[in-house]
Amino acid sequence: METIIETIIEGQDIQNQQKIETAAKILREGGLVAFPTETVYGLGADALNPAASKKIYEAKGRPSDNPLIVHISCMEDLDKIAVRIPAQAKKLAEHFWPGPLTMIFEKQEIVPAETTGGLSTVAVRMPDHPVARDLIQAAGGYIAAPSANTSGKPSPTRAEHVALDMDGRIPMILDGGAVGIGLESTIVDFSEETPMVLRPGYITPDMIREVIGEVWMDPGLVEEDSGIHPKAPGMKYKHYAPKAELILVNGAQEKVQQAINYLTREAIESGKNAGVIGTDESCCGYHYGIIKSIGTRNDEDTIARHLYGILREFDRENVDIIYSESFSTPRIGQAIMNRMLKAAGHQVIEV
């Protein structure tokens, strides 16, 4: 299969709309299209077409019990696919939709089991990206879309990342440039009595509590995955992982640098190609291996935005092992560390 990449160019409204309409036609006919959102690139299919949703799992190599998120473009479309939408959820939607927030509800029968991973619930999001929203509207209102990468690999934050994984597997990629956030959406489960955060993201638990009050945190957010049936994407399986072994080093900055320098030198002496993930502030303190800055601790958004891209850079450089600082930053540190722990298979060295 030939994969066509169409670039959305600012100011070329007519041409851009033609490209979006071509992509929407592919979706309406049961095909797959990768497209940008404000979080990461998504791999889209008609969410109400079971055969189309199956194609997502096949293209990604994704386990069939890992549910997909249904993307909508307006609140009116929520009632068609979800039942028993509580007032708290509507309040969150008023504050954070469109935006990087996914909510889980009991599903309507119109949503096929192939989209929900066999669950009686459906995950729904309204993205805050003009290309995504135009595509959803043009395609009929409901696009199922996990991240547009091979299952388990770092999520794509640029169209070229999508092409590395999906070239020849899907008909089209819409290139909307680099994404703005770089981490997948926050997921809140409203199918139980008390709302529960199943995946942390740019919208933090504190931001949610300010709007609706009490919210629980899933105990599996920072622990090893259990064998339970996953209720939301990313709960059960290893995710976001580079080809290399990733090990996090946590502790006081000076001790972290000493440990990473020692470990990296030891790895190189044993014949391994080693990498280091630091920050603008700390990279000058590392002396061995391929050293990359993920951003600055003065702007934690840069760390989130660059995380997956850095991991993919190490893939290109055939690194065998990566030692990384941990990033428990004040606002979205939980979301960053959730992704890094999963990418590292929960390998952490405390110093």
Short mmCIF file of C-alpha atoms in Angstrom, two decimals:
data_model
loop_
_atom_site.label_atom_id
_atom_site.label_comp_id
_atom_site.label_asym_id
_atom_site.label_seq_id
_atom_site.Cartn_x
_atom_site.Cartn_y
_atom_site.Cartn_z
CA MET A 1 0.00 0.00 0.00
CA GLU A 2 1.26 3.46 -0.88
CA THR A 3 1.00 5.99 1.96
CA ILE A 4 0.30 9.55 0.79
CA ILE A 5 1.52 12.40 3.02
CA GLU A 6 -0.45 15.63 2.63
CA THR A 7 0.92 18.74 4.34
CA ILE A 8 -1.43 21.30 5.82
CA ILE A 9 0.01 24.73 5.03
CA GLU A 10 -1.10 27.81 6.94
CA GLY A 11 -2.95 30.28 4.76
CA GLN A 12 -3.86 27.78 2.02
CA ASP A 13 -7.42 27.30 3.22
CA ILE A 14 -8.94 25.93 0.02
CA GLN A 15 -6.12 23.45 -0.64
CA ASN A 16 -6.11 22.39 3.01
CA GLN A 17 -9.84 21.73 2.96
CA GLN A 18 -9.46 19.63 -0.17
CA LYS A 19 -6.81 17.52 1.57
CA ILE A 20 -9.02 17.12 4.63
CA GLU A 21 -11.98 16.12 2.47
CA THR A 22 -9.84 13.49 0.72
CA ALA A 23 -8.83 12.12 4.13
CA ALA A 24 -12.45 12.17 5.31
CA LYS A 25 -13.51 10.18 2.23
CA ILE A 26 -10.95 7.50 3.11
CA LEU A 27 -12.37 7.34 6.65
CA ARG A 28 -15.99 7.19 5.45
CA GLU A 29 -15.03 4.28 3.18
CA GLY A 30 -13.53 2.33 6.08
CA GLY A 31 -9.85 3.27 5.67
CA LEU A 32 -7.26 4.70 8.05
CA VAL A 33 -5.79 8.22 8.22
CA ALA A 34 -3.15 9.58 10.61
CA PHE A 35 -3.76 13.17 11.71
CA PRO A 36 -2.42 15.73 14.20
CA THR A 37 -4.02 16.61 17.52
CA GLU A 38 -2.71 18.93 20.22
CA THR A 39 -1.42 15.91 22.19
CA VAL A 40 0.11 13.41 19.73
CA TYR A 41 -0.70 12.21 16.20
CA GLY A 42 -3.70 9.91 16.05
CA LEU A 43 -4.44 6.94 13.79
CA GLY A 44 -8.05 7.42 12.81
CA ALA A 45 -10.88 5.20 11.62
CA ASP A 46 -14.67 5.44 11.57
CA ALA A 47 -15.48 4.71 15.22
CA LEU A 48 -18.90 3.27 14.39
CA ASN A 49 -17.56 0.86 11.77
CA PRO A 50 -16.32 -2.35 13.44
CA ALA A 51 -14.28 -3.43 10.42
CA ALA A 52 -12.53 -0.03 10.33
CA SER A 53 -11.66 -0.19 14.04
CA LYS A 54 -10.20 -3.66 13.48
CA LYS A 55 -7.85 -2.15 10.90
CA ILE A 56 -6.39 0.12 13.59
CA TYR A 57 -5.42 -2.86 15.72
CA GLU A 58 -3.91 -4.59 12.69
CA ALA A 59 -1.90 -1.56 11.55
CA LYS A 60 -0.52 -0.90 15.03
CA GLY A 61 -0.08 -4.50 16.13
CA ARG A 62 -2.22 -3.48 19.10
CA PRO A 63 -3.85 -5.99 21.49
CA SER A 64 -7.57 -6.17 20.72
CA ASP A 65 -8.59 -5.66 24.37
CA ASN A 66 -6.89 -2.23 24.50
CA PRO A 67 -9.78 0.26 23.96
CA LEU A 68 -9.73 3.12 21.47
CA ILE A 69 -10.70 6.74 22.16
CA VAL A 70 -13.59 8.14 20.13
CA HIS A 71 -12.93 11.72 18.97
CA ILE A 72 -15.86 14.11 18.48
CA SER A 73 -16.06 17.73 17.40
CA CYS A 74 -19.13 19.02 19.30
CA MET A 75 -20.99 18.29 22.54
CA GLU A 76 -24.18 17.35 20.70
CA ASP A 77 -22.43 14.24 19.35
CA LEU A 78 -21.74 12.85 22.83
CA ASP A 79 -25.32 11.72 23.50
CA LYS A 80 -25.32 9.44 20.46
CA ILE A 81 -22.47 7.29 21.79
CA ALA A 82 -22.68 7.61 25.60
CA VAL A 83 -25.36 7.11 28.26
CA ARG A 84 -25.70 8.41 31.82
CA ILE A 85 -23.47 11.44 31.43
CA PRO A 86 -23.19 12.93 34.94
CA ALA A 87 -23.33 16.65 35.69
CA GLN A 88 -19.70 16.53 36.83
CA ALA A 89 -18.62 15.34 33.40
CA LYS A 90 -20.56 18.13 31.73
CA LYS A 91 -18.82 20.65 34.00
CA LEU A 92 -15.42 19.27 33.02
CA ALA A 93 -16.39 19.43 29.35
CA GLU A 94 -17.36 23.09 29.77
CA HIS A 95 -13.92 23.84 31.23
CA PHE A 96 -11.61 21.60 29.21
CA TRP A 97 -13.27 20.68 25.89
CA PRO A 98 -11.99 21.07 23.31
CA GLY A 99 -8.74 19.98 24.89
CA PRO A 100 -6.54 17.13 26.16
CA LEU A 101 -9.18 15.44 28.32
CA THR A 102 -10.77 12.03 27.69
CA MET A 103 -13.82 10.90 29.68
CA ILE A 104 -15.20 7.37 30.00
CA PHE A 105 -18.95 6.64 30.05
CA GLU A 106 -21.25 3.69 29.55
CA LYS A 107 -21.63 3.26 25.83
CA GLN A 108 -24.63 3.30 23.54
CA GLU A 109 -25.25 0.16 21.49
CA ILE A 110 -24.25 2.01 18.32
CA VAL A 111 -20.59 1.90 19.42
CA PRO A 112 -19.14 -1.48 18.38
CA ALA A 113 -17.17 -3.72 20.72
CA GLU A 114 -14.28 -3.54 18.25
CA THR A 115 -13.88 0.13 19.16
CA THR A 116 -14.15 -0.30 22.93
CA GLY A 117 -11.94 -3.37 23.32
CA GLY A 118 -14.98 -5.45 24.22
CA LEU A 119 -15.96 -3.15 27.10
CA SER A 120 -19.41 -1.75 27.90
CA THR A 121 -17.84 1.70 28.25
CA VAL A 122 -16.58 4.20 25.70
CA ALA A 123 -13.73 6.74 26.01
CA VAL A 124 -14.51 10.10 24.38
CA ARG A 125 -12.46 13.21 23.65
CA MET A 126 -12.93 16.50 21.79
CA PRO A 127 -9.49 17.53 20.49
CA ASP A 128 -8.34 21.14 20.36
CA HIS A 129 -6.66 21.11 16.97
CA PRO A 130 -8.20 22.70 13.87
CA VAL A 131 -7.13 19.90 11.50
CA ALA A 132 -8.48 17.21 13.82
CA ARG A 133 -11.81 18.95 14.34
CA ASP A 134 -12.30 19.69 10.63
CA LEU A 135 -11.49 16.07 9.80
CA ILE A 136 -13.93 14.72 12.41
CA GLN A 137 -16.73 16.88 11.05
CA ALA A 138 -15.99 15.99 7.43
CA ALA A 139 -15.77 12.27 8.21
CA GLY A 140 -19.14 12.07 9.94
CA GLY A 141 -18.50 13.03 13.55
CA TYR A 142 -16.86 9.99 15.18
CA ILE A 143 -13.22 9.01 14.71
CA ALA A 144 -11.61 6.27 16.80
CA ALA A 145 -7.95 7.19 17.17
CA PRO A 146 -5.15 5.84 19.32
CA SER A 147 -1.64 7.22 18.81
CA ALA A 148 -0.35 6.66 15.26
CA ASN A 149 2.63 4.47 16.15
CA THR A 150 3.46 0.79 16.22
CA SER A 151 2.07 -0.55 19.50
CA GLY A 152 4.50 -0.12 22.38
CA LYS A 153 6.77 2.42 20.66
CA PRO A 154 7.06 6.13 21.55
CA SER A 155 4.02 8.09 20.43
CA PRO A 156 4.49 10.30 17.33
CA THR A 157 4.66 14.05 17.79
CA ARG A 158 5.55 14.79 14.14
CA ALA A 159 4.29 13.39 10.85
CA GLU A 160 7.73 11.92 10.10
CA HIS A 161 7.43 9.81 13.27
CA VAL A 162 4.15 8.45 11.92
CA ALA A 163 5.74 7.68 8.56
CA LEU A 164 8.52 5.66 10.23
CA ASP A 165 5.93 3.32 11.74
CA MET A 166 3.02 3.47 9.31
CA ASP A 167 4.45 3.94 5.84
CA GLY A 168 2.92 1.24 3.65
CA ARG A 169 0.34 0.31 6.29
CA ILE A 170 -2.18 3.16 5.87
CA PRO A 171 -3.44 5.21 2.90
CA MET A 172 -2.78 8.74 4.20
CA ILE A 173 -0.98 10.90 6.75
CA LEU A 174 -2.07 14.51 7.28
CA ASP A 175 1.02 16.50 8.24
CA GLY A 176 0.05 19.36 10.55
CA GLY A 177 3.55 20.00 11.91
CA ALA A 178 4.79 19.40 15.44
CA VAL A 179 2.16 18.92 18.14
CA GLY A 180 1.80 21.39 20.99
CA ILE A 181 1.67 19.21 24.13
CA GLY A 182 3.43 15.95 23.35
CA LEU A 183 1.71 13.72 25.95
CA GLU A 184 -1.55 11.82 25.52
CA SER A 185 -4.74 13.17 27.07
CA THR A 186 -5.75 12.87 30.70
CA ILE A 187 -8.36 10.10 31.13
CA VAL A 188 -11.12 10.34 33.74
CA ASP A 189 -13.53 7.45 34.28
CA PHE A 190 -17.15 8.51 34.93
CA SER A 191 -18.64 5.03 34.67
CA GLU A 192 -18.24 4.51 38.43
CA GLU A 193 -19.78 6.44 41.35
CA THR A 194 -16.67 8.53 42.06
CA PRO A 195 -14.65 9.87 39.09
CA MET A 196 -11.21 8.28 38.76
CA VAL A 197 -8.13 9.43 36.85
CA LEU A 198 -6.92 6.43 34.82
CA ARG A 199 -4.15 8.25 32.94
CA PRO A 200 -2.49 11.53 33.98
CA GLY A 201 -1.90 14.22 31.40
CA TYR A 202 -1.67 17.95 30.77
CA ILE A 203 -4.92 18.49 32.70
CA THR A 204 -3.86 17.61 36.22
CA PRO A 205 -5.87 16.09 39.11
CA ASP A 206 -5.72 19.44 40.92
CA MET A 207 -7.25 21.19 37.90
CA ILE A 208 -10.02 18.58 37.84
CA ARG A 209 -10.69 18.91 41.59
CA GLU A 210 -11.06 22.67 41.23
CA VAL A 211 -14.00 22.05 38.90
CA ILE A 212 -15.79 18.97 40.31
CA GLY A 213 -14.32 18.27 43.77
CA GLU A 214 -13.29 14.76 44.78
CA VAL A 215 -11.57 12.57 42.22
CA TRP A 216 -9.73 9.31 42.85
CA MET A 217 -6.39 8.32 41.37
CA ASP A 218 -6.01 4.85 39.90
CA PRO A 219 -3.44 3.00 42.06
CA GLY A 220 -1.81 1.54 38.96
CA LEU A 221 -0.59 4.91 37.67
CA VAL A 222 2.92 4.51 39.09
CA GLU A 223 2.97 0.76 39.71
CA GLU A 224 3.54 -2.30 37.58
CA ASP A 225 0.59 -3.09 35.32
CA SER A 226 -1.78 -5.71 36.69
CA GLY A 227 -3.49 -8.46 34.71
CA ILE A 228 -6.87 -6.72 34.76
CA HIS A 229 -8.78 -5.97 31.58
CA PRO A 230 -7.67 -2.43 30.64
CA LYS A 231 -10.43 0.18 30.88
CA ALA A 232 -8.43 2.88 29.15
CA PRO A 233 -5.54 3.01 26.68
CA GLY A 234 -2.11 2.48 28.23
CA MET A 235 -3.24 0.77 31.45
CA LYS A 236 -2.09 -2.79 30.83
CA TYR A 237 0.66 -3.01 28.26
CA LYS A 238 4.19 -1.61 28.01
CA HIS A 239 4.04 1.68 26.15
CA TYR A 240 6.19 4.48 24.78
CA ALA A 241 9.36 2.34 24.81
CA PRO A 242 12.45 2.97 22.66
CA LYS A 243 14.39 0.06 21.17
CA ALA A 244 17.10 0.55 23.79
CA GLU A 245 16.80 -0.42 27.43
CA LEU A 246 15.74 2.68 29.39
CA ILE A 247 16.70 3.11 33.05
CA LEU A 248 15.63 6.06 35.20
CA VAL A 249 17.91 7.44 37.90
CA ASN A 250 16.20 9.29 40.74
CA GLY A 251 17.62 11.36 43.60
CA ALA A 252 19.50 14.57 44.33
CA GLN A 253 20.81 16.15 41.13
CA GLU A 254 24.53 15.88 41.98
CA LYS A 255 24.22 12.20 42.93
CA VAL A 256 22.13 11.50 39.83
CA GLN A 257 24.84 12.97 37.62
CA GLN A 258 27.56 11.00 39.37
CA ALA A 259 25.58 7.77 39.02
CA ILE A 260 24.74 8.31 35.36
CA ASN A 261 28.37 9.15 34.52
CA TYR A 262 29.53 5.98 36.25
CA LEU A 263 26.86 3.78 34.67
CA THR A 264 27.35 5.23 31.20
CA ARG A 265 31.13 4.80 31.30
CA GLU A 266 30.67 1.22 32.53
CA ALA A 267 28.23 0.49 29.70
CA ILE A 268 30.61 1.90 27.06
CA GLU A 269 33.53 -0.09 28.46
CA SER A 270 31.43 -3.24 28.13
CA GLY A 271 30.88 -2.49 24.44
CA LYS A 272 27.44 -0.88 24.56
CA ASN A 273 26.33 2.27 22.78
CA ALA A 274 24.97 4.39 25.65
CA GLY A 275 22.76 7.45 25.80
CA VAL A 276 21.93 10.02 28.46
CA ILE A 277 18.80 12.14 28.88
CA GLY A 278 19.37 15.33 30.85
CA THR A 279 18.17 18.93 30.73
CA ASP A 280 19.55 22.24 29.50
CA GLU A 281 20.75 22.82 33.05
CA SER A 282 22.43 19.45 33.60
CA CYS A 283 23.81 18.18 30.29
CA CYS A 284 27.16 19.92 30.78
CA GLY A 285 27.71 17.63 33.79
CA TYR A 286 27.66 14.43 31.70
CA HIS A 287 30.85 13.17 30.08
CA TYR A 288 30.12 9.86 28.35
CA GLY A 289 27.86 8.52 25.64
CA ILE A 290 25.35 10.33 23.44
CA ILE A 291 23.96 13.15 25.58
CA LYS A 292 20.63 14.81 24.79
CA SER A 293 18.70 17.57 26.51
CA ILE A 294 14.97 16.99 26.85
CA GLY A 295 14.30 20.66 27.67
CA THR A 296 14.57 22.95 30.66
CA ARG A 297 13.30 22.39 34.19
CA ASN A 298 12.24 26.05 34.13
CA ASP A 299 9.59 25.12 31.54
CA GLU A 300 8.25 21.62 32.18
CA ASP A 301 6.11 21.81 29.03
CA THR A 302 9.33 21.51 27.00
CA ILE A 303 10.11 18.21 28.76
CA ALA A 304 6.68 16.82 27.88
CA ARG A 305 6.86 18.10 24.31
CA HIS A 306 10.28 16.59 23.59
CA LEU A 307 10.05 13.26 25.45
CA TYR A 308 8.90 10.99 22.63
CA GLY A 309 11.03 12.75 20.03
CA ILE A 310 14.16 12.22 22.15
CA LEU A 311 13.39 8.51 22.52
CA ARG A 312 12.94 8.21 18.75
CA GLU A 313 16.25 10.04 18.16
CA PHE A 314 18.02 7.40 20.23
CA ASP A 315 16.30 4.73 18.12
CA ARG A 316 17.83 6.25 14.99
CA GLU A 317 21.28 6.24 16.60
CA ASN A 318 21.05 2.56 17.56
CA VAL A 319 21.66 3.13 21.24
CA ASP A 320 21.69 -0.01 23.39
CA ILE A 321 20.99 1.54 26.78
CA ILE A 322 19.71 4.93 27.95
CA TYR A 323 20.13 6.43 31.41
CA SER A 324 17.73 9.27 32.17
CA GLU A 325 17.16 11.74 34.94
CA SER A 326 13.67 11.57 36.48
CA PHE A 327 11.35 14.54 36.04
CA SER A 328 9.04 15.01 39.00
CA THR A 329 8.17 18.53 37.93
CA PRO A 330 5.59 20.57 39.88
CA ARG A 331 2.56 20.55 37.54
CA ILE A 332 2.66 17.73 34.99
CA GLY A 333 5.49 15.72 36.50
CA GLN A 334 3.13 12.86 37.29
CA ALA A 335 2.13 12.59 33.64
CA ILE A 336 5.74 12.75 32.45
CA MET A 337 6.88 10.12 34.94
CA ASN A 338 3.91 7.88 34.14
CA ARG A 339 5.10 7.74 30.52
CA MET A 340 8.75 7.34 31.42
CA LEU A 341 8.10 4.55 33.93
CA LYS A 342 6.13 2.62 31.32
CA ALA A 343 8.83 3.22 28.71
CA ALA A 344 11.45 1.97 31.18
CA GLY A 345 9.43 -1.06 32.27
CA HIS A 346 9.55 0.48 35.78
CA GLN A 347 13.35 0.22 35.99
CA VAL A 348 14.43 2.91 38.45
CA ILE A 349 17.74 3.34 40.29
CA GLU A 350 17.45 5.37 43.51
CA VAL A 351 20.60 7.27 44.51
#
